[in-house]
Amino acid sequence: MAPRTKPNPEPELRDGKLIVLNVNHPGNESRADPQKYADMRAAMLKVLPDAPPGLTQSEVFAAVKPHLPQATFPAGKASGWWAKTVQLDLEARGILKRTNKKPLTWYRA
């Protein structure tokens, strides 16, 4: 069996959409809007700490909203869905880590 390689830290652009990964479903790829992904990624990396204990999912959802452009996320619309999508992708790429305690928390790797 070939050794598993670490995914590229940057998602690939294919046909105008980003290819995003999901840490919970290795090998599966989804397509995402590049601007919304980039805006959410920047906001998440701004608010997440460098070390545990990190932030819970609800803390991340609340913390990113003030950092999102209104043009992309008017009144925070769909920001929760995008935060989860970007979190799963960044975790699959080794950019975020999660703790093993409940509730789960995330921090920058």
mmCIF file of N, CA and C in Angstrom:
data_model
loop_
_atom_site.group_PDB
_atom_site.id
_atom_site.type_symbol
_atom_site.label_atom_id
_atom_site.label_comp_id
_atom_site.label_asym_id
_atom_site.label_seq_id
_atom_site.Cartn_x
_atom_site.Cartn_y
_atom_site.Cartn_z
ATOM 1 N N MET A 1 0.851 -1.170 0.000
ATOM 2 C CA MET A 1 0.000 0.000 0.000
ATOM 3 C C MET A 1 0.898 1.235 0.000
ATOM 4 N N ALA A 2 0.580 2.188 -0.863
ATOM 5 C CA ALA A 2 1.362 3.418 -0.960
ATOM 6 C C ALA A 2 1.108 4.297 0.258
ATOM 7 N N PRO A 3 2.132 5.016 0.730
ATOM 8 C CA PRO A 3 1.918 5.906 1.873
ATOM 9 C C PRO A 3 0.991 7.055 1.490
ATOM 10 N N ARG A 4 0.183 7.476 2.451
ATOM 11 C CA ARG A 4 -0.725 8.597 2.224
ATOM 12 C C ARG A 4 0.070 9.890 2.243
ATOM 13 N N THR A 5 -0.204 10.730 1.283
ATOM 14 C CA THR A 5 0.477 12.015 1.242
ATOM 15 C C THR A 5 -0.448 13.082 1.809
ATOM 16 N N LYS A 6 0.158 14.108 2.329
ATOM 17 C CA LYS A 6 -0.605 15.227 2.874
ATOM 18 C C LYS A 6 -1.186 16.028 1.720
ATOM 19 N N PRO A 7 -2.469 16.385 1.787
ATOM 20 C CA PRO A 7 -3.054 17.170 0.705
ATOM 21 C C PRO A 7 -2.404 18.539 0.589
ATOM 22 N N ASN A 8 -2.486 19.095 -0.596
ATOM 23 C CA ASN A 8 -2.000 20.450 -0.846
ATOM 24 C C ASN A 8 -2.728 21.403 0.101
ATOM 25 N N PRO A 9 -2.028 22.334 0.737
ATOM 26 C CA PRO A 9 -2.702 23.257 1.655
ATOM 27 C C PRO A 9 -3.647 24.231 0.968
ATOM 28 N N GLU A 10 -3.556 24.365 -0.347
ATOM 29 C CA GLU A 10 -4.447 25.250 -1.092
ATOM 30 C C GLU A 10 -5.361 24.417 -1.979
ATOM 31 N N PRO A 11 -6.667 24.706 -1.952
ATOM 32 C CA PRO A 11 -7.573 23.954 -2.820
ATOM 33 C C PRO A 11 -7.319 24.259 -4.293
ATOM 34 N N GLU A 12 -7.567 23.266 -5.108
ATOM 35 C CA GLU A 12 -7.379 23.383 -6.555
ATOM 36 C C GLU A 12 -8.596 24.068 -7.178
ATOM 37 N N LEU A 13 -8.345 24.928 -8.153
ATOM 38 C CA LEU A 13 -9.416 25.573 -8.905
ATOM 39 C C LEU A 13 -9.662 24.742 -10.160
ATOM 40 N N ARG A 14 -10.912 24.307 -10.327
ATOM 41 C CA ARG A 14 -11.272 23.485 -11.478
ATOM 42 C C ARG A 14 -12.594 23.993 -12.052
ATOM 43 N N ASP A 15 -12.575 24.419 -13.294
ATOM 44 C CA ASP A 15 -13.786 24.923 -13.961
ATOM 45 C C ASP A 15 -14.452 26.045 -13.176
ATOM 46 N N GLY A 16 -13.652 26.935 -12.607
ATOM 47 C CA GLY A 16 -14.182 28.096 -11.897
ATOM 48 C C GLY A 16 -14.632 27.833 -10.474
ATOM 49 N N LYS A 17 -14.478 26.612 -9.983
ATOM 50 C CA LYS A 17 -14.866 26.262 -8.609
ATOM 51 C C LYS A 17 -13.662 25.671 -7.886
ATOM 52 N N LEU A 18 -13.634 25.865 -6.572
ATOM 53 C CA LEU A 18 -12.573 25.256 -5.766
ATOM 54 C C LEU A 18 -12.970 23.830 -5.421
ATOM 55 N N ILE A 19 -11.986 22.969 -5.376
ATOM 56 C CA ILE A 19 -12.211 21.589 -4.953
ATOM 57 C C ILE A 19 -11.876 21.524 -3.467
ATOM 58 N N VAL A 20 -12.895 21.248 -2.650
ATOM 59 C CA VAL A 20 -12.707 21.189 -1.206
ATOM 60 C C VAL A 20 -12.813 19.750 -0.725
ATOM 61 N N LEU A 21 -12.120 19.485 0.373
ATOM 62 C CA LEU A 21 -12.060 18.151 0.967
ATOM 63 C C LEU A 21 -12.901 18.105 2.236
ATOM 64 N N ASN A 22 -13.124 16.893 2.725
ATOM 65 C CA ASN A 22 -13.860 16.698 3.972
ATOM 66 C C ASN A 22 -13.101 15.681 4.804
ATOM 67 N N VAL A 23 -12.592 16.102 5.944
ATOM 68 C CA VAL A 23 -11.795 15.232 6.802
ATOM 69 C C VAL A 23 -12.576 13.981 7.218
ATOM 70 N N ASN A 24 -13.900 14.079 7.273
ATOM 71 C CA ASN A 24 -14.721 12.937 7.683
ATOM 72 C C ASN A 24 -14.974 11.941 6.558
ATOM 73 N N HIS A 25 -14.669 12.324 5.324
ATOM 74 C CA HIS A 25 -14.871 11.462 4.158
ATOM 75 C C HIS A 25 -13.654 11.553 3.244
ATOM 76 N N PRO A 26 -12.528 10.950 3.648
ATOM 77 C CA PRO A 26 -11.304 11.033 2.845
ATOM 78 C C PRO A 26 -11.546 10.555 1.413
ATOM 79 N N GLY A 27 -10.979 11.276 0.472
ATOM 80 C CA GLY A 27 -11.108 10.918 -0.931
ATOM 81 C C GLY A 27 -12.281 11.581 -1.623
ATOM 82 N N ASN A 28 -13.255 12.053 -0.862
ATOM 83 C CA ASN A 28 -14.392 12.753 -1.470
ATOM 84 C C ASN A 28 -14.030 14.213 -1.693
ATOM 85 N N GLU A 29 -14.494 14.739 -2.803
ATOM 86 C CA GLU A 29 -14.265 16.142 -3.137
ATOM 87 C C GLU A 29 -15.599 16.812 -3.412
ATOM 88 N N SER A 30 -15.692 18.092 -3.067
ATOM 89 C CA SER A 30 -16.860 18.900 -3.380
ATOM 90 C C SER A 30 -16.384 20.160 -4.083
ATOM 91 N N ARG A 31 -17.307 20.842 -4.727
ATOM 92 C CA ARG A 31 -16.989 22.086 -5.423
ATOM 93 C C ARG A 31 -17.557 23.250 -4.622
ATOM 94 N N ALA A 32 -16.803 24.355 -4.571
ATOM 95 C CA ALA A 32 -17.224 25.506 -3.766
ATOM 96 C C ALA A 32 -16.902 26.814 -4.487
ATOM 97 N N ASP A 33 -17.683 27.830 -4.161
ATOM 98 C CA ASP A 33 -17.473 29.169 -4.688
ATOM 99 C C ASP A 33 -16.147 29.721 -4.172
ATOM 100 N N PRO A 34 -15.236 30.112 -5.062
ATOM 101 C CA PRO A 34 -13.914 30.579 -4.619
ATOM 102 C C PRO A 34 -13.944 31.806 -3.710
ATOM 103 N N GLN A 35 -14.813 32.783 -3.996
ATOM 104 C CA GLN A 35 -14.839 34.010 -3.194
ATOM 105 C C GLN A 35 -15.368 33.733 -1.781
ATOM 106 N N LYS A 36 -16.448 32.997 -1.681
ATOM 107 C CA LYS A 36 -17.003 32.699 -0.359
ATOM 108 C C LYS A 36 -16.029 31.860 0.456
ATOM 109 N N TYR A 37 -15.380 30.893 -0.196
ATOM 110 C CA TYR A 37 -14.382 30.077 0.495
ATOM 111 C C TYR A 37 -13.244 30.960 1.009
ATOM 112 N N ALA A 38 -12.708 31.811 0.143
ATOM 113 C CA ALA A 38 -11.573 32.663 0.519
ATOM 114 C C ALA A 38 -11.938 33.604 1.661
ATOM 115 N N ASP A 39 -13.122 34.212 1.591
ATOM 116 C CA ASP A 39 -13.545 35.129 2.650
ATOM 117 C C ASP A 39 -13.720 34.400 3.982
ATOM 118 N N MET A 40 -14.324 33.213 3.954
ATOM 119 C CA MET A 40 -14.530 32.451 5.188
ATOM 120 C C MET A 40 -13.202 31.923 5.719
ATOM 121 N N ARG A 41 -12.338 31.455 4.845
ATOM 122 C CA ARG A 41 -11.031 30.950 5.282
ATOM 123 C C ARG A 41 -10.245 32.056 5.998
ATOM 124 N N ALA A 42 -10.220 33.245 5.407
ATOM 125 C CA ALA A 42 -9.501 34.360 6.022
ATOM 126 C C ALA A 42 -10.087 34.688 7.390
ATOM 127 N N ALA A 43 -11.403 34.710 7.497
ATOM 128 C CA ALA A 43 -12.048 35.011 8.779
ATOM 129 C C ALA A 43 -11.741 33.931 9.812
ATOM 130 N N MET A 44 -11.811 32.673 9.406
ATOM 131 C CA MET A 44 -11.552 31.581 10.356
ATOM 132 C C MET A 44 -10.109 31.599 10.854
ATOM 133 N N LEU A 45 -9.172 31.794 9.941
ATOM 134 C CA LEU A 45 -7.769 31.796 10.358
ATOM 135 C C LEU A 45 -7.454 33.014 11.225
ATOM 136 N N LYS A 46 -8.236 34.059 11.093
ATOM 137 C CA LYS A 46 -8.059 35.249 11.927
ATOM 138 C C LYS A 46 -8.538 34.992 13.355
ATOM 139 N N VAL A 47 -9.628 34.246 13.521
ATOM 140 C CA VAL A 47 -10.229 34.097 14.855
ATOM 141 C C VAL A 47 -9.781 32.853 15.611
ATOM 142 N N LEU A 48 -9.305 31.834 14.906
ATOM 143 C CA LEU A 48 -8.916 30.605 15.605
ATOM 144 C C LEU A 48 -7.555 30.757 16.267
ATOM 145 N N PRO A 49 -7.429 30.272 17.496
ATOM 146 C CA PRO A 49 -6.146 30.367 18.202
ATOM 147 C C PRO A 49 -5.116 29.383 17.653
ATOM 148 N N ASP A 50 -3.855 29.610 18.029
ATOM 149 C CA ASP A 50 -2.750 28.764 17.579
ATOM 150 C C ASP A 50 -2.602 27.479 18.380
ATOM 151 N N ALA A 51 -3.296 27.361 19.485
ATOM 152 C CA ALA A 51 -3.107 26.202 20.363
ATOM 153 C C ALA A 51 -4.422 25.841 21.048
ATOM 154 N N PRO A 52 -4.491 24.607 21.576
ATOM 155 C CA PRO A 52 -5.681 24.219 22.328
ATOM 156 C C PRO A 52 -5.857 25.140 23.521
ATOM 157 N N PRO A 53 -7.033 25.338 24.059
ATOM 158 C CA PRO A 53 -8.205 24.511 23.812
ATOM 159 C C PRO A 53 -8.960 24.856 22.544
ATOM 160 N N GLY A 54 -8.729 25.961 21.891
ATOM 161 C CA GLY A 54 -9.424 26.294 20.663
ATOM 162 C C GLY A 54 -10.814 26.846 20.896
ATOM 163 N N LEU A 55 -11.604 26.864 19.819
ATOM 164 C CA LEU A 55 -12.975 27.374 19.874
ATOM 165 C C LEU A 55 -13.944 26.270 19.490
ATOM 166 N N THR A 56 -15.127 26.272 20.112
ATOM 167 C CA THR A 56 -16.175 25.331 19.733
ATOM 168 C C THR A 56 -16.774 25.772 18.398
ATOM 169 N N GLN A 57 -17.580 24.898 17.816
ATOM 170 C CA GLN A 57 -18.225 25.237 16.549
ATOM 171 C C GLN A 57 -19.079 26.488 16.683
ATOM 172 N N SER A 58 -19.881 26.581 17.739
ATOM 173 C CA SER A 58 -20.737 27.761 17.900
ATOM 174 C C SER A 58 -19.908 29.015 18.152
ATOM 175 N N GLU A 59 -18.782 28.893 18.835
ATOM 176 C CA GLU A 59 -17.898 30.044 19.046
ATOM 177 C C GLU A 59 -17.277 30.501 17.726
ATOM 178 N N VAL A 60 -16.885 29.550 16.879
ATOM 179 C CA VAL A 60 -16.329 29.896 15.566
ATOM 180 C C VAL A 60 -17.390 30.599 14.730
ATOM 181 N N PHE A 61 -18.606 30.034 14.698
ATOM 182 C CA PHE A 61 -19.685 30.629 13.910
ATOM 183 C C PHE A 61 -19.922 32.083 14.314
ATOM 184 N N ALA A 62 -19.916 32.357 15.602
ATOM 185 C CA ALA A 62 -20.143 33.726 16.089
ATOM 186 C C ALA A 62 -18.932 34.615 15.827
ATOM 187 N N ALA A 63 -17.730 34.085 16.015
ATOM 188 C CA ALA A 63 -16.512 34.890 15.904
ATOM 189 C C ALA A 63 -16.210 35.330 14.474
ATOM 190 N N VAL A 64 -16.578 34.527 13.479
ATOM 191 C CA VAL A 64 -16.235 34.883 12.103
ATOM 192 C C VAL A 64 -17.136 35.970 11.528
ATOM 193 N N LYS A 65 -18.366 36.060 11.990
ATOM 194 C CA LYS A 65 -19.334 36.983 11.375
ATOM 195 C C LYS A 65 -18.844 38.425 11.252
ATOM 196 N N PRO A 66 -18.237 39.015 12.289
ATOM 197 C CA PRO A 66 -17.780 40.405 12.129
ATOM 198 C C PRO A 66 -16.656 40.582 11.095
ATOM 199 N N HIS A 67 -16.008 39.485 10.701
ATOM 200 C CA HIS A 67 -14.874 39.552 9.777
ATOM 201 C C HIS A 67 -15.262 39.231 8.334
ATOM 202 N N LEU A 68 -16.548 38.962 8.095
ATOM 203 C CA LEU A 68 -16.999 38.599 6.753
ATOM 204 C C LEU A 68 -17.483 39.822 5.988
ATOM 205 N N PRO A 69 -17.117 39.939 4.711
ATOM 206 C CA PRO A 69 -17.598 41.057 3.904
ATOM 207 C C PRO A 69 -19.118 40.959 3.696
ATOM 208 N N GLN A 70 -19.792 42.081 3.841
ATOM 209 C CA GLN A 70 -21.242 42.113 3.632
ATOM 210 C C GLN A 70 -21.598 41.768 2.184
ATOM 211 N N ALA A 71 -20.735 42.081 1.253
ATOM 212 C CA ALA A 71 -21.015 41.778 -0.148
ATOM 213 C C ALA A 71 -21.106 40.270 -0.394
ATOM 214 N N THR A 72 -20.318 39.502 0.328
ATOM 215 C CA THR A 72 -20.303 38.051 0.155
ATOM 216 C C THR A 72 -21.294 37.357 1.085
ATOM 217 N N PHE A 73 -21.392 37.845 2.311
ATOM 218 C CA PHE A 73 -22.261 37.240 3.325
ATOM 219 C C PHE A 73 -23.165 38.314 3.927
ATOM 220 N N PRO A 74 -24.187 38.797 3.174
ATOM 221 C CA PRO A 74 -25.050 39.850 3.710
ATOM 222 C C PRO A 74 -25.742 39.400 4.993
ATOM 223 N N ALA A 75 -25.556 40.180 6.057
ATOM 224 C CA ALA A 75 -26.132 39.873 7.377
ATOM 225 C C ALA A 75 -25.722 38.481 7.864
ATOM 226 N N GLY A 76 -24.564 37.988 7.424
ATOM 227 C CA GLY A 76 -24.078 36.679 7.864
ATOM 228 C C GLY A 76 -24.799 35.508 7.231
ATOM 229 N N LYS A 77 -25.598 35.761 6.190
ATOM 230 C CA LYS A 77 -26.385 34.711 5.550
ATOM 231 C C LYS A 77 -25.500 33.560 5.074
ATOM 232 N N ALA A 78 -25.866 32.339 5.452
ATOM 233 C CA ALA A 78 -25.189 31.089 5.077
ATOM 234 C C ALA A 78 -23.785 30.969 5.666
ATOM 235 N N SER A 79 -23.424 31.834 6.593
ATOM 236 C CA SER A 79 -22.065 31.786 7.139
ATOM 237 C C SER A 79 -21.806 30.503 7.934
ATOM 238 N N GLY A 80 -22.810 29.961 8.592
ATOM 239 C CA GLY A 80 -22.621 28.721 9.342
ATOM 240 C C GLY A 80 -22.270 27.560 8.435
ATOM 241 N N TRP A 81 -22.985 27.456 7.318
ATOM 242 C CA TRP A 81 -22.705 26.384 6.356
ATOM 243 C C TRP A 81 -21.295 26.525 5.804
ATOM 244 N N TRP A 82 -20.926 27.751 5.434
ATOM 245 C CA TRP A 82 -19.593 27.980 4.885
ATOM 246 C C TRP A 82 -18.504 27.767 5.928
ATOM 247 N N ALA A 83 -18.755 28.146 7.171
ATOM 248 C CA ALA A 83 -17.761 27.916 8.233
ATOM 249 C C ALA A 83 -17.499 26.428 8.394
ATOM 250 N N LYS A 84 -18.544 25.624 8.363
ATOM 251 C CA LYS A 84 -18.377 24.178 8.518
ATOM 252 C C LYS A 84 -17.653 23.587 7.314
ATOM 253 N N THR A 85 -18.007 24.016 6.109
ATOM 254 C CA THR A 85 -17.359 23.522 4.897
ATOM 255 C C THR A 85 -15.864 23.834 4.915
ATOM 256 N N VAL A 86 -15.528 25.071 5.246
ATOM 257 C CA VAL A 86 -14.121 25.484 5.271
ATOM 258 C C VAL A 86 -13.387 24.782 6.410
ATOM 259 N N GLN A 87 -14.031 24.635 7.571
ATOM 260 C CA GLN A 87 -13.399 23.935 8.698
ATOM 261 C C GLN A 87 -13.045 22.502 8.309
ATOM 262 N N LEU A 88 -13.963 21.779 7.679
ATOM 263 C CA LEU A 88 -13.700 20.389 7.278
ATOM 264 C C LEU A 88 -12.579 20.319 6.247
ATOM 265 N N ASP A 89 -12.548 21.275 5.313
ATOM 266 C CA ASP A 89 -11.499 21.305 4.300
ATOM 267 C C ASP A 89 -10.143 21.616 4.930
ATOM 268 N N LEU A 90 -10.085 22.640 5.771
ATOM 269 C CA LEU A 90 -8.809 23.013 6.404
ATOM 270 C C LEU A 90 -8.294 21.911 7.325
ATOM 271 N N GLU A 91 -9.199 21.215 7.949
ATOM 272 C CA GLU A 91 -8.789 20.093 8.797
ATOM 273 C C GLU A 91 -8.216 18.962 7.940
ATOM 274 N N ALA A 92 -8.856 18.671 6.813
ATOM 275 C CA ALA A 92 -8.357 17.632 5.909
ATOM 276 C C ALA A 92 -6.985 17.997 5.356
ATOM 277 N N ARG A 93 -6.716 19.277 5.195
ATOM 278 C CA ARG A 93 -5.430 19.740 4.661
ATOM 279 C C ARG A 93 -4.358 19.912 5.737
ATOM 280 N N GLY A 94 -4.703 19.648 6.999
ATOM 281 C CA GLY A 94 -3.729 19.747 8.080
ATOM 282 C C GLY A 94 -3.494 21.161 8.571
ATOM 283 N N ILE A 95 -4.362 22.105 8.203
ATOM 284 C CA ILE A 95 -4.204 23.501 8.608
ATOM 285 C C ILE A 95 -4.889 23.757 9.945
ATOM 286 N N LEU A 96 -5.950 23.005 10.226
ATOM 287 C CA LEU A 96 -6.643 23.049 11.521
ATOM 288 C C LEU A 96 -6.539 21.699 12.191
ATOM 289 N N LYS A 97 -6.632 21.729 13.504
ATOM 290 C CA LYS A 97 -6.697 20.498 14.301
ATOM 291 C C LYS A 97 -7.884 20.594 15.230
ATOM 292 N N ARG A 98 -8.403 19.443 15.618
ATOM 293 C CA ARG A 98 -9.490 19.399 16.594
ATOM 294 C C ARG A 98 -9.013 18.685 17.843
ATOM 295 N N THR A 99 -9.601 19.060 18.957
ATOM 296 C CA THR A 99 -9.292 18.381 20.212
ATOM 297 C C THR A 99 -10.161 17.128 20.315
ATOM 298 N N ASN A 100 -9.805 16.238 21.224
ATOM 299 C CA ASN A 100 -10.569 15.004 21.415
ATOM 300 C C ASN A 100 -11.587 15.107 22.530
ATOM 301 N N LYS A 101 -11.666 16.255 23.184
ATOM 302 C CA LYS A 101 -12.615 16.401 24.289
ATOM 303 C C LYS A 101 -13.960 16.915 23.781
ATOM 304 N N LYS A 102 -14.974 16.736 24.587
ATOM 305 C CA LYS A 102 -16.312 17.235 24.251
ATOM 306 C C LYS A 102 -16.570 18.500 25.044
ATOM 307 N N PRO A 103 -17.132 19.553 24.484
ATOM 308 C CA PRO A 103 -17.424 19.669 23.064
ATOM 309 C C PRO A 103 -16.143 19.807 22.253
ATOM 310 N N LEU A 104 -16.215 19.380 21.002
ATOM 311 C CA LEU A 104 -15.061 19.490 20.116
ATOM 312 C C LEU A 104 -14.680 20.958 19.960
ATOM 313 N N THR A 105 -13.385 21.196 19.884
ATOM 314 C CA THR A 105 -12.886 22.544 19.619
ATOM 315 C C THR A 105 -11.828 22.445 18.524
ATOM 316 N N TRP A 106 -11.604 23.574 17.831
ATOM 317 C CA TRP A 106 -10.641 23.630 16.737
ATOM 318 C C TRP A 106 -9.645 24.744 16.966
ATOM 319 N N TYR A 107 -8.440 24.535 16.449
ATOM 320 C CA TYR A 107 -7.382 25.543 16.537
ATOM 321 C C TYR A 107 -6.465 25.371 15.318
ATOM 322 N N ARG A 108 -5.651 26.392 15.045
ATOM 323 C CA ARG A 108 -4.713 26.315 13.912
ATOM 324 C C ARG A 108 -3.600 25.339 14.240
ATOM 325 N N ALA A 109 -3.228 24.554 13.235
ATOM 326 C CA ALA A 109 -2.152 23.551 13.422
ATOM 327 C C ALA A 109 -0.794 24.221 13.464
#
